[in-house]
CSV table of C-alpha atoms in Angstrom, one decimal:
chain,number,residue,atom,x,y,z
A,190,UNK,CA,99.2,-23.0,90.1
A,191,UNK,CA,102.9,-23.4,91.2
A,192,UNK,CA,106.2,-24.8,89.9
A,193,UNK,CA,108.5,-26.2,92.6
A,194,UNK,CA,111.3,-26.5,90.1
A,195,UNK,CA,112.2,-25.5,86.5
A,196,UNK,CA,113.7,-22.8,84.3
A,197,UNK,CA,112.6,-20.1,82.0
A,198,UNK,CA,114.3,-17.8,79.5
A,199,UNK,CA,113.3,-14.5,77.9
A,200,UNK,CA,115.1,-13.4,74.7
A,201,UNK,CA,115.2,-10.1,72.8
A,202,UNK,CA,113.1,-7.0,73.3
A,203,UNK,CA,109.3,-6.7,73.5
A,204,UNK,CA,107.8,-8.8,72.2
A,205,UNK,CA,109.9,-11.4,73.9
A,206,UNK,CA,110.6,-14.9,72.8
A,207,UNK,CA,110.3,-17.3,75.8
A,208,UNK,CA,111.0,-20.9,76.6
A,209,UNK,CA,110.4,-22.7,79.8
A,210,UNK,CA,110.8,-26.2,81.3
A,211,UNK,CA,109.8,-27.7,84.6
A,212,UNK,CA,107.2,-29.2,86.8
A,213,UNK,CA,103.7,-27.7,87.3
A,214,UNK,CA,101.4,-28.4,90.3
A,215,UNK,CA,97.8,-27.3,90.4
A,216,UNK,CA,95.2,-27.6,93.1
A,217,UNK,CA,92.6,-29.7,91.3
A,218,UNK,CA,94.7,-31.7,88.8
A,219,UNK,CA,97.7,-34.0,88.8
A,220,UNK,CA,101.2,-32.6,88.4
A,221,UNK,CA,102.9,-32.4,85.0
A,222,UNK,CA,106.4,-32.1,83.7
A,223,UNK,CA,106.8,-30.3,80.5
A,224,UNK,CA,108.2,-27.6,78.2
A,225,UNK,CA,106.7,-24.6,76.3
A,226,UNK,CA,107.9,-22.0,73.8
A,227,UNK,CA,106.3,-18.9,72.4
A,228,UNK,CA,106.0,-15.1,72.3
A,229,UNK,CA,105.2,-12.7,75.2
A,230,UNK,CA,103.8,-9.4,73.9
A,231,UNK,CA,102.3,-6.4,75.5
A,232,UNK,CA,98.8,-7.4,74.7
A,233,UNK,CA,98.9,-11.2,74.4
A,234,UNK,CA,100.6,-14.4,75.2
A,235,UNK,CA,101.1,-16.9,72.3
A,236,UNK,CA,102.3,-20.4,73.0
A,237,UNK,CA,103.7,-21.8,69.8
A,238,UNK,CA,104.1,-25.3,71.3
A,239,UNK,CA,103.9,-27.1,74.6
A,240,UNK,CA,104.7,-30.7,75.6
A,241,UNK,CA,103.3,-32.1,78.9
A,242,UNK,CA,103.9,-35.4,80.5
A,243,UNK,CA,101.1,-36.3,83.0
A,244,UNK,CA,98.7,-39.1,83.9
A,245,UNK,CA,101.2,-41.6,82.5
A,246,UNK,CA,100.7,-40.1,79.1
A,247,UNK,CA,101.5,-37.0,77.0
A,248,UNK,CA,99.7,-33.8,75.8
A,249,UNK,CA,101.1,-31.5,73.1
A,250,UNK,CA,99.6,-28.5,71.4
A,251,UNK,CA,99.6,-24.7,71.3
A,252,UNK,CA,97.5,-21.8,72.5
A,253,UNK,CA,97.0,-18.0,72.8
A,254,UNK,CA,95.6,-15.6,75.4
A,255,UNK,CA,94.6,-11.9,74.9
A,256,UNK,CA,95.2,-9.8,78.0
A,257,UNK,CA,92.6,-7.2,77.3
A,258,UNK,CA,89.0,-7.9,78.2
A,259,UNK,CA,87.2,-10.1,77.5
A,260,UNK,CA,90.4,-12.1,77.5
A,261,UNK,CA,89.8,-14.3,74.5
A,262,UNK,CA,91.8,-17.4,74.3
A,263,UNK,CA,92.4,-20.5,72.1
A,264,UNK,CA,93.8,-23.9,72.9
A,265,UNK,CA,94.7,-27.0,71.0
A,266,UNK,CA,95.6,-30.4,72.6
A,267,UNK,CA,96.6,-33.8,71.3
A,268,UNK,CA,96.5,-36.3,74.1
A,269,UNK,CA,98.1,-39.8,74.0
A,270,UNK,CA,97.8,-42.5,76.5
A,271,UNK,CA,96.3,-40.6,79.5
A,272,UNK,CA,95.3,-42.8,82.5
A,273,UNK,CA,92.4,-41.2,84.4
A,274,UNK,CA,92.8,-43.4,87.4
A,275,UNK,CA,94.5,-40.5,89.4
A,276,UNK,CA,91.3,-38.4,88.7
A,277,UNK,CA,88.9,-41.2,89.5
A,278,UNK,CA,90.0,-44.6,91.1
A,279,UNK,CA,87.3,-46.6,89.2
A,280,UNK,CA,88.4,-45.4,85.8
A,281,UNK,CA,91.8,-47.0,85.0
A,282,UNK,CA,92.7,-47.1,81.3
A,283,UNK,CA,94.5,-45.4,78.5
A,284,UNK,CA,92.8,-42.5,76.6
A,285,UNK,CA,93.8,-40.4,73.6
A,286,UNK,CA,92.0,-37.6,71.9
A,287,UNK,CA,92.3,-34.3,69.9
A,288,UNK,CA,90.7,-31.2,71.4
A,289,UNK,CA,90.2,-27.7,70.0
A,290,UNK,CA,88.9,-25.1,72.5
A,291,UNK,CA,88.2,-21.4,72.4
A,292,UNK,CA,86.5,-18.9,74.8
A,293,UNK,CA,86.5,-15.6,76.5
A,294,UNK,CA,87.3,-15.1,80.2
A,295,UNK,CA,89.1,-17.2,82.8
A,296,UNK,CA,86.5,-17.6,85.6
A,297,UNK,CA,83.7,-20.1,86.2
A,298,UNK,CA,81.3,-17.9,84.1
A,299,UNK,CA,83.5,-17.8,81.1
A,300,UNK,CA,82.0,-18.6,77.6
A,301,UNK,CA,83.8,-21.4,75.8
A,302,UNK,CA,83.5,-23.9,73.0
A,303,UNK,CA,85.1,-27.3,73.1
A,304,UNK,CA,85.4,-29.8,70.2
A,305,UNK,CA,86.6,-33.3,70.9
A,306,UNK,CA,87.6,-35.6,68.0
A,307,UNK,CA,89.0,-39.1,67.7
A,308,UNK,CA,88.5,-40.1,71.4
A,309,UNK,CA,89.9,-43.6,71.6
A,310,UNK,CA,91.5,-46.0,74.0
A,311,UNK,CA,90.3,-48.2,76.9
A,312,UNK,CA,88.5,-47.6,80.2
A,313,UNK,CA,88.1,-50.4,82.8
A,314,UNK,CA,89.2,-52.9,80.1
A,315,UNK,CA,86.5,-51.7,77.6
A,316,UNK,CA,87.2,-50.3,74.2
A,317,UNK,CA,86.5,-46.5,74.1
A,318,UNK,CA,85.4,-44.3,71.1
A,319,UNK,CA,83.9,-40.9,71.1
A,320,UNK,CA,83.5,-37.4,69.6
A,321,UNK,CA,81.3,-34.3,70.2
A,322,UNK,CA,81.1,-30.6,70.9
A,323,UNK,CA,80.2,-28.7,74.0
A,324,UNK,CA,79.6,-24.9,74.1
A,325,UNK,CA,78.5,-22.4,76.8
A,326,UNK,CA,77.4,-19.0,75.7
A,327,UNK,CA,75.9,-16.7,78.4
A,328,UNK,CA,73.6,-19.0,80.3
A,329,UNK,CA,73.0,-21.4,77.4
A,330,UNK,CA,74.6,-24.8,77.1
A,331,UNK,CA,74.9,-26.6,73.8
A,332,UNK,CA,75.9,-30.2,73.2
A,333,UNK,CA,76.3,-31.1,69.6
A,334,UNK,CA,76.5,-34.6,68.2
A,335,UNK,CA,78.0,-36.1,71.2
A,336,UNK,CA,78.6,-39.8,70.8
A,337,UNK,CA,80.4,-42.2,73.3
A,338,UNK,CA,80.9,-45.9,72.9
A,339,UNK,CA,82.4,-47.9,75.7
A,340,UNK,CA,82.4,-51.6,75.0
A,341,UNK,CA,78.9,-52.5,74.0
A,342,UNK,CA,77.4,-49.4,75.6
A,343,UNK,CA,76.4,-46.5,73.5
A,344,UNK,CA,75.4,-42.9,74.3
A,345,UNK,CA,74.2,-40.2,71.8
A,346,UNK,CA,73.2,-36.8,72.9
A,347,UNK,CA,72.2,-33.5,71.2
A,348,UNK,CA,71.0,-30.7,73.5
A,349,UNK,CA,70.4,-27.0,73.8
A,350,UNK,CA,69.7,-26.0,77.3
A,351,UNK,CA,68.7,-22.4,78.4
A,352,UNK,CA,65.4,-20.9,79.4
A,353,UNK,CA,64.1,-23.3,76.7
A,354,UNK,CA,65.0,-26.9,76.1
A,355,UNK,CA,65.7,-28.9,72.9
A,356,UNK,CA,67.3,-32.3,73.7
A,357,UNK,CA,67.5,-35.8,72.3
A,358,UNK,CA,69.2,-38.7,73.8
A,359,UNK,CA,69.7,-42.4,73.5
A,360,UNK,CA,71.6,-44.7,75.9
A,361,UNK,CA,71.9,-48.4,75.5
A,362,UNK,CA,74.0,-51.0,77.4
A,363,UNK,CA,73.7,-54.8,77.9
A,364,UNK,CA,75.8,-54.5,81.0
A,365,UNK,CA,75.2,-51.3,83.1
A,366,UNK,CA,77.8,-52.6,85.6
A,367,UNK,CA,80.5,-51.6,83.0
A,368,UNK,CA,79.3,-47.9,83.5
A,369,UNK,CA,78.1,-48.1,87.1
A,370,UNK,CA,79.8,-50.6,89.2
A,371,UNK,CA,77.1,-50.6,92.0
A,372,UNK,CA,74.4,-51.6,89.5
A,373,UNK,CA,73.7,-54.6,87.2
A,374,UNK,CA,71.5,-55.3,84.2
A,375,UNK,CA,70.7,-54.1,80.7
A,376,UNK,CA,68.9,-50.9,79.8
A,377,UNK,CA,67.7,-48.9,76.7
A,378,UNK,CA,66.8,-45.4,77.5
A,379,UNK,CA,65.8,-42.8,74.8
A,380,UNK,CA,63.8,-39.6,74.7
A,381,UNK,CA,63.3,-35.9,73.9
A,382,UNK,CA,62.8,-32.8,75.9
A,383,UNK,CA,61.4,-29.5,74.6
A,384,UNK,CA,59.7,-26.3,75.6
A,385,UNK,CA,60.4,-24.0,78.5
A,386,UNK,CA,62.8,-25.2,81.3
A,387,UNK,CA,60.2,-24.6,84.0
A,388,UNK,CA,57.4,-26.4,82.1
A,389,UNK,CA,59.0,-28.9,79.7
A,390,UNK,CA,57.4,-31.5,77.4
A,391,UNK,CA,59.3,-34.8,77.9
A,392,UNK,CA,58.8,-37.9,75.9
A,393,UNK,CA,60.9,-40.9,77.1
A,394,UNK,CA,61.0,-44.6,77.0
A,395,UNK,CA,63.1,-47.0,79.2
A,396,UNK,CA,63.5,-50.8,79.0
A,397,UNK,CA,65.5,-52.8,81.5
A,398,UNK,CA,66.1,-56.5,82.3
A,399,UNK,CA,67.7,-58.2,85.2
A,400,UNK,CA,68.3,-55.0,87.1
A,401,UNK,CA,69.7,-54.7,90.6
A,402,UNK,CA,71.0,-51.8,92.7
A,403,UNK,CA,71.7,-51.8,96.4
A,404,UNK,CA,69.4,-54.6,97.2
A,405,UNK,CA,66.6,-53.5,94.9
A,406,UNK,CA,65.9,-55.7,91.8
A,407,UNK,CA,63.6,-56.2,88.9
A,408,UNK,CA,63.5,-58.9,86.3
A,409,UNK,CA,62.0,-56.6,83.8
A,410,UNK,CA,61.2,-52.8,83.9
A,411,UNK,CA,59.3,-50.8,81.3
A,412,UNK,CA,58.6,-47.0,81.6
A,413,UNK,CA,56.8,-45.0,78.8
A,414,UNK,CA,56.0,-41.4,79.3
A,415,UNK,CA,54.7,-38.4,77.4
A,416,UNK,CA,54.5,-35.6,80.0
A,417,UNK,CA,53.6,-32.0,79.1
A,418,UNK,CA,54.1,-29.7,82.2
A,419,UNK,CA,52.3,-26.8,80.4
A,420,UNK,CA,48.9,-28.4,81.0
A,421,UNK,CA,47.9,-27.6,77.4
A,422,UNK,CA,47.5,-31.2,76.4
A,423,UNK,CA,47.0,-34.5,78.5
A,424,UNK,CA,50.0,-36.4,79.6
A,425,UNK,CA,50.5,-40.1,80.1
A,426,UNK,CA,52.9,-42.3,82.1
A,427,UNK,CA,53.0,-46.1,82.2
A,428,UNK,CA,55.2,-48.3,84.5
A,429,UNK,CA,55.3,-52.1,84.3
A,430,UNK,CA,57.6,-54.4,86.2
A,431,UNK,CA,58.0,-58.1,86.9
A,432,UNK,CA,59.6,-59.6,90.0
A,433,UNK,CA,60.4,-56.3,91.5
A,434,UNK,CA,61.3,-55.5,95.1
A,435,UNK,CA,64.0,-55.3,97.8
A,436,UNK,CA,65.9,-58.4,98.9
A,437,UNK,CA,63.6,-61.4,99.1
A,438,UNK,CA,60.5,-59.2,99.3
A,439,UNK,CA,59.4,-59.4,95.7
A,440,UNK,CA,56.1,-58.8,93.9
A,441,UNK,CA,55.3,-60.8,90.8
A,442,UNK,CA,54.0,-57.8,88.8
A,443,UNK,CA,53.6,-54.0,89.2
A,444,UNK,CA,51.4,-51.9,86.9
A,445,UNK,CA,50.9,-48.1,87.1
A,446,UNK,CA,49.1,-45.9,84.7
A,447,UNK,CA,48.6,-42.1,84.8
A,448,UNK,CA,46.7,-39.8,82.4
A,449,UNK,CA,45.6,-36.3,82.4
A,450,UNK,CA,47.2,-32.9,83.2
A,451,UNK,CA,48.7,-31.6,86.3
A,452,UNK,CA,45.5,-29.8,87.1
A,453,UNK,CA,43.4,-33.0,86.5
A,454,UNK,CA,44.8,-36.5,86.4
A,455,UNK,CA,44.1,-40.1,87.2
A,456,UNK,CA,46.5,-42.7,88.5
A,457,UNK,CA,45.8,-46.5,88.7
A,458,UNK,CA,48.1,-48.9,90.5
A,459,UNK,CA,47.9,-52.8,90.5
A,460,UNK,CA,50.3,-55.0,92.4
A,461,UNK,CA,50.3,-58.8,92.3
A,462,UNK,CA,52.3,-60.7,94.9
A,463,UNK,CA,54.0,-64.1,94.5
A,464,UNK,CA,51.7,-67.0,95.1
A,465,UNK,CA,52.5,-69.3,98.2
A,466,UNK,CA,51.6,-73.0,98.1
A,467,UNK,CA,48.1,-73.4,96.7
A,468,UNK,CA,46.9,-70.0,97.7
A,469,UNK,CA,46.2,-67.4,95.0
A,470,UNK,CA,48.6,-64.5,94.8
A,471,UNK,CA,47.8,-61.5,96.9
A,472,UNK,CA,46.6,-58.5,94.8
A,473,UNK,CA,46.3,-54.8,95.5
A,474,UNK,CA,44.5,-52.2,93.4
A,475,UNK,CA,44.2,-48.4,93.8
A,476,UNK,CA,42.6,-45.6,91.8
A,477,UNK,CA,43.5,-42.0,92.6
A,478,UNK,CA,42.5,-38.7,91.1
A,479,UNK,CA,44.7,-35.6,91.7
A,480,UNK,CA,45.3,-32.0,91.2
A,481,UNK,CA,48.8,-30.4,91.3
A,482,UNK,CA,49.1,-26.6,91.5
A,483,UNK,CA,51.5,-24.2,93.3
A,484,UNK,CA,53.8,-27.1,94.4
A,485,UNK,CA,51.0,-28.9,96.2
A,486,UNK,CA,49.3,-32.2,95.2
A,487,UNK,CA,45.8,-32.7,96.3
A,488,UNK,CA,44.3,-36.1,95.6
A,489,UNK,CA,41.4,-38.4,96.3
A,490,UNK,CA,41.9,-42.1,96.8
A,491,UNK,CA,38.7,-43.2,95.0
A,492,UNK,CA,39.1,-47.0,95.4
A,493,UNK,CA,41.5,-49.3,97.3
A,494,UNK,CA,41.1,-53.1,97.3
A,495,UNK,CA,43.2,-55.9,98.7
A,496,UNK,CA,42.6,-59.5,97.8
A,497,UNK,CA,44.4,-62.6,99.2
A,498,UNK,CA,43.9,-66.3,100.0
A,499,UNK,CA,42.0,-69.1,98.4
A,500,UNK,CA,39.0,-68.7,98.5
A,501,UNK,CA,39.8,-64.9,98.1
A,502,UNK,CA,39.3,-62.5,101.0
A,503,UNK,CA,38.8,-58.9,100.1
A,504,UNK,CA,39.5,-55.7,102.0
A,505,UNK,CA,38.1,-52.4,100.6
A,506,UNK,CA,38.0,-48.7,101.7
A,507,UNK,CA,34.7,-47.6,103.0
A,508,UNK,CA,34.7,-44.3,101.0
A,509,UNK,CA,37.1,-42.0,99.2
A,510,UNK,CA,40.0,-40.7,101.2
A,511,UNK,CA,41.8,-37.3,100.9
A,512,UNK,CA,45.6,-36.8,100.5
A,513,UNK,CA,47.6,-33.5,100.5
A,514,UNK,CA,51.4,-33.4,99.8
A,515,UNK,CA,53.7,-30.5,99.5
A,516,UNK,CA,57.3,-29.6,100.6
A,517,UNK,CA,56.2,-28.2,104.0
A,518,UNK,CA,53.1,-30.1,104.9
A,519,UNK,CA,51.2,-33.3,104.3
A,520,UNK,CA,47.9,-34.9,105.4
A,521,UNK,CA,45.8,-38.1,105.1
A,522,UNK,CA,42.1,-38.0,106.0
A,523,UNK,CA,39.3,-40.5,106.1
A,524,UNK,CA,41.4,-43.6,104.9
A,525,UNK,CA,39.1,-46.3,106.4
A,526,UNK,CA,38.7,-50.0,105.6
A,527,UNK,CA,35.6,-52.0,106.2
A,528,UNK,CA,36.3,-54.9,108.7
A,529,UNK,CA,33.3,-57.1,109.4
A,530,UNK,CA,30.9,-54.8,111.3
A,531,UNK,CA,33.5,-52.2,112.1
A,532,UNK,CA,36.2,-50.0,110.5
A,533,UNK,CA,40.0,-49.7,110.6
A,534,UNK,CA,41.0,-46.0,109.9
A,535,UNK,CA,44.2,-44.2,109.4
A,536,UNK,CA,45.0,-40.5,109.1
A,537,UNK,CA,47.5,-37.9,110.1
A,538,UNK,CA,49.1,-34.5,109.5
A,539,UNK,CA,52.7,-33.2,109.2
A,540,UNK,CA,54.0,-29.6,109.1
A,541,UNK,CA,57.6,-28.5,108.8
A,542,UNK,CA,58.9,-26.2,111.4
């Protein structure tokens, strides 16, 4: 924090009245020109009013800081017409809001509470509205009644995040490119998270249409999950997509289903390709049973079948194959297909250095 130009005045005896005017430059924020008045006492600094001109807009308010530990502070801000483009090139607009914040400490571990109200304006040509509350206390984060509407996109979030989780969210947008310029399509995504952070219980649902991102695309995408990482109850996960793939390499449908616990689960996958000429569409099916423990997934590929052509030609594995995956090693054994009177086998091992 530095001020290349400006003036300041102290009046009277302790506690002093002060006033200042000038330009303020900070390392991680745009510069600002402004004024402030208040009282400087032995044990605290009280800013009766401040007026800053920055980001093409204006911020006014007041604040207070206690010098003694834990250095409690309060801050009120009324912002009008701020343009965030200097902070992020892809977010031009004009934003206004009212904020009330309080906390203890001035470092990155400081506890604080921030309430935002009457967030309004435009971003990237879309109407913006919002409100909510964020608090950090010790190692616990709390988001209360956060709601943001940007054009036709809406986000609602309520969360308590610490060693345990309690979160609910809902995101919907008919045009995701308004939020994420590199992507396209519409999505509806909602869910809940609860339980311990290391072994959460997550229930979520996602629906998407006409999606695309960096060459990947899907006409429709549906994901439904109820995953309990504690292993006390079975989990389920279903994925369904149509016309999904990369570039021109699309498959007509993709279906995947998983049920069970981390210690004992079953996964089924079916992929149907796009039919060419009068030939039937190619089809691939796989059934896997698995076991996940101590960050290692051990699985058996029970059945694998490929079908293509008209009349259909089938290719099947001769017997179950074994798979092991972890962060530092992986292996595939006994993955063999029956070909006429012979076999075509694949296998391998990988170990990190």
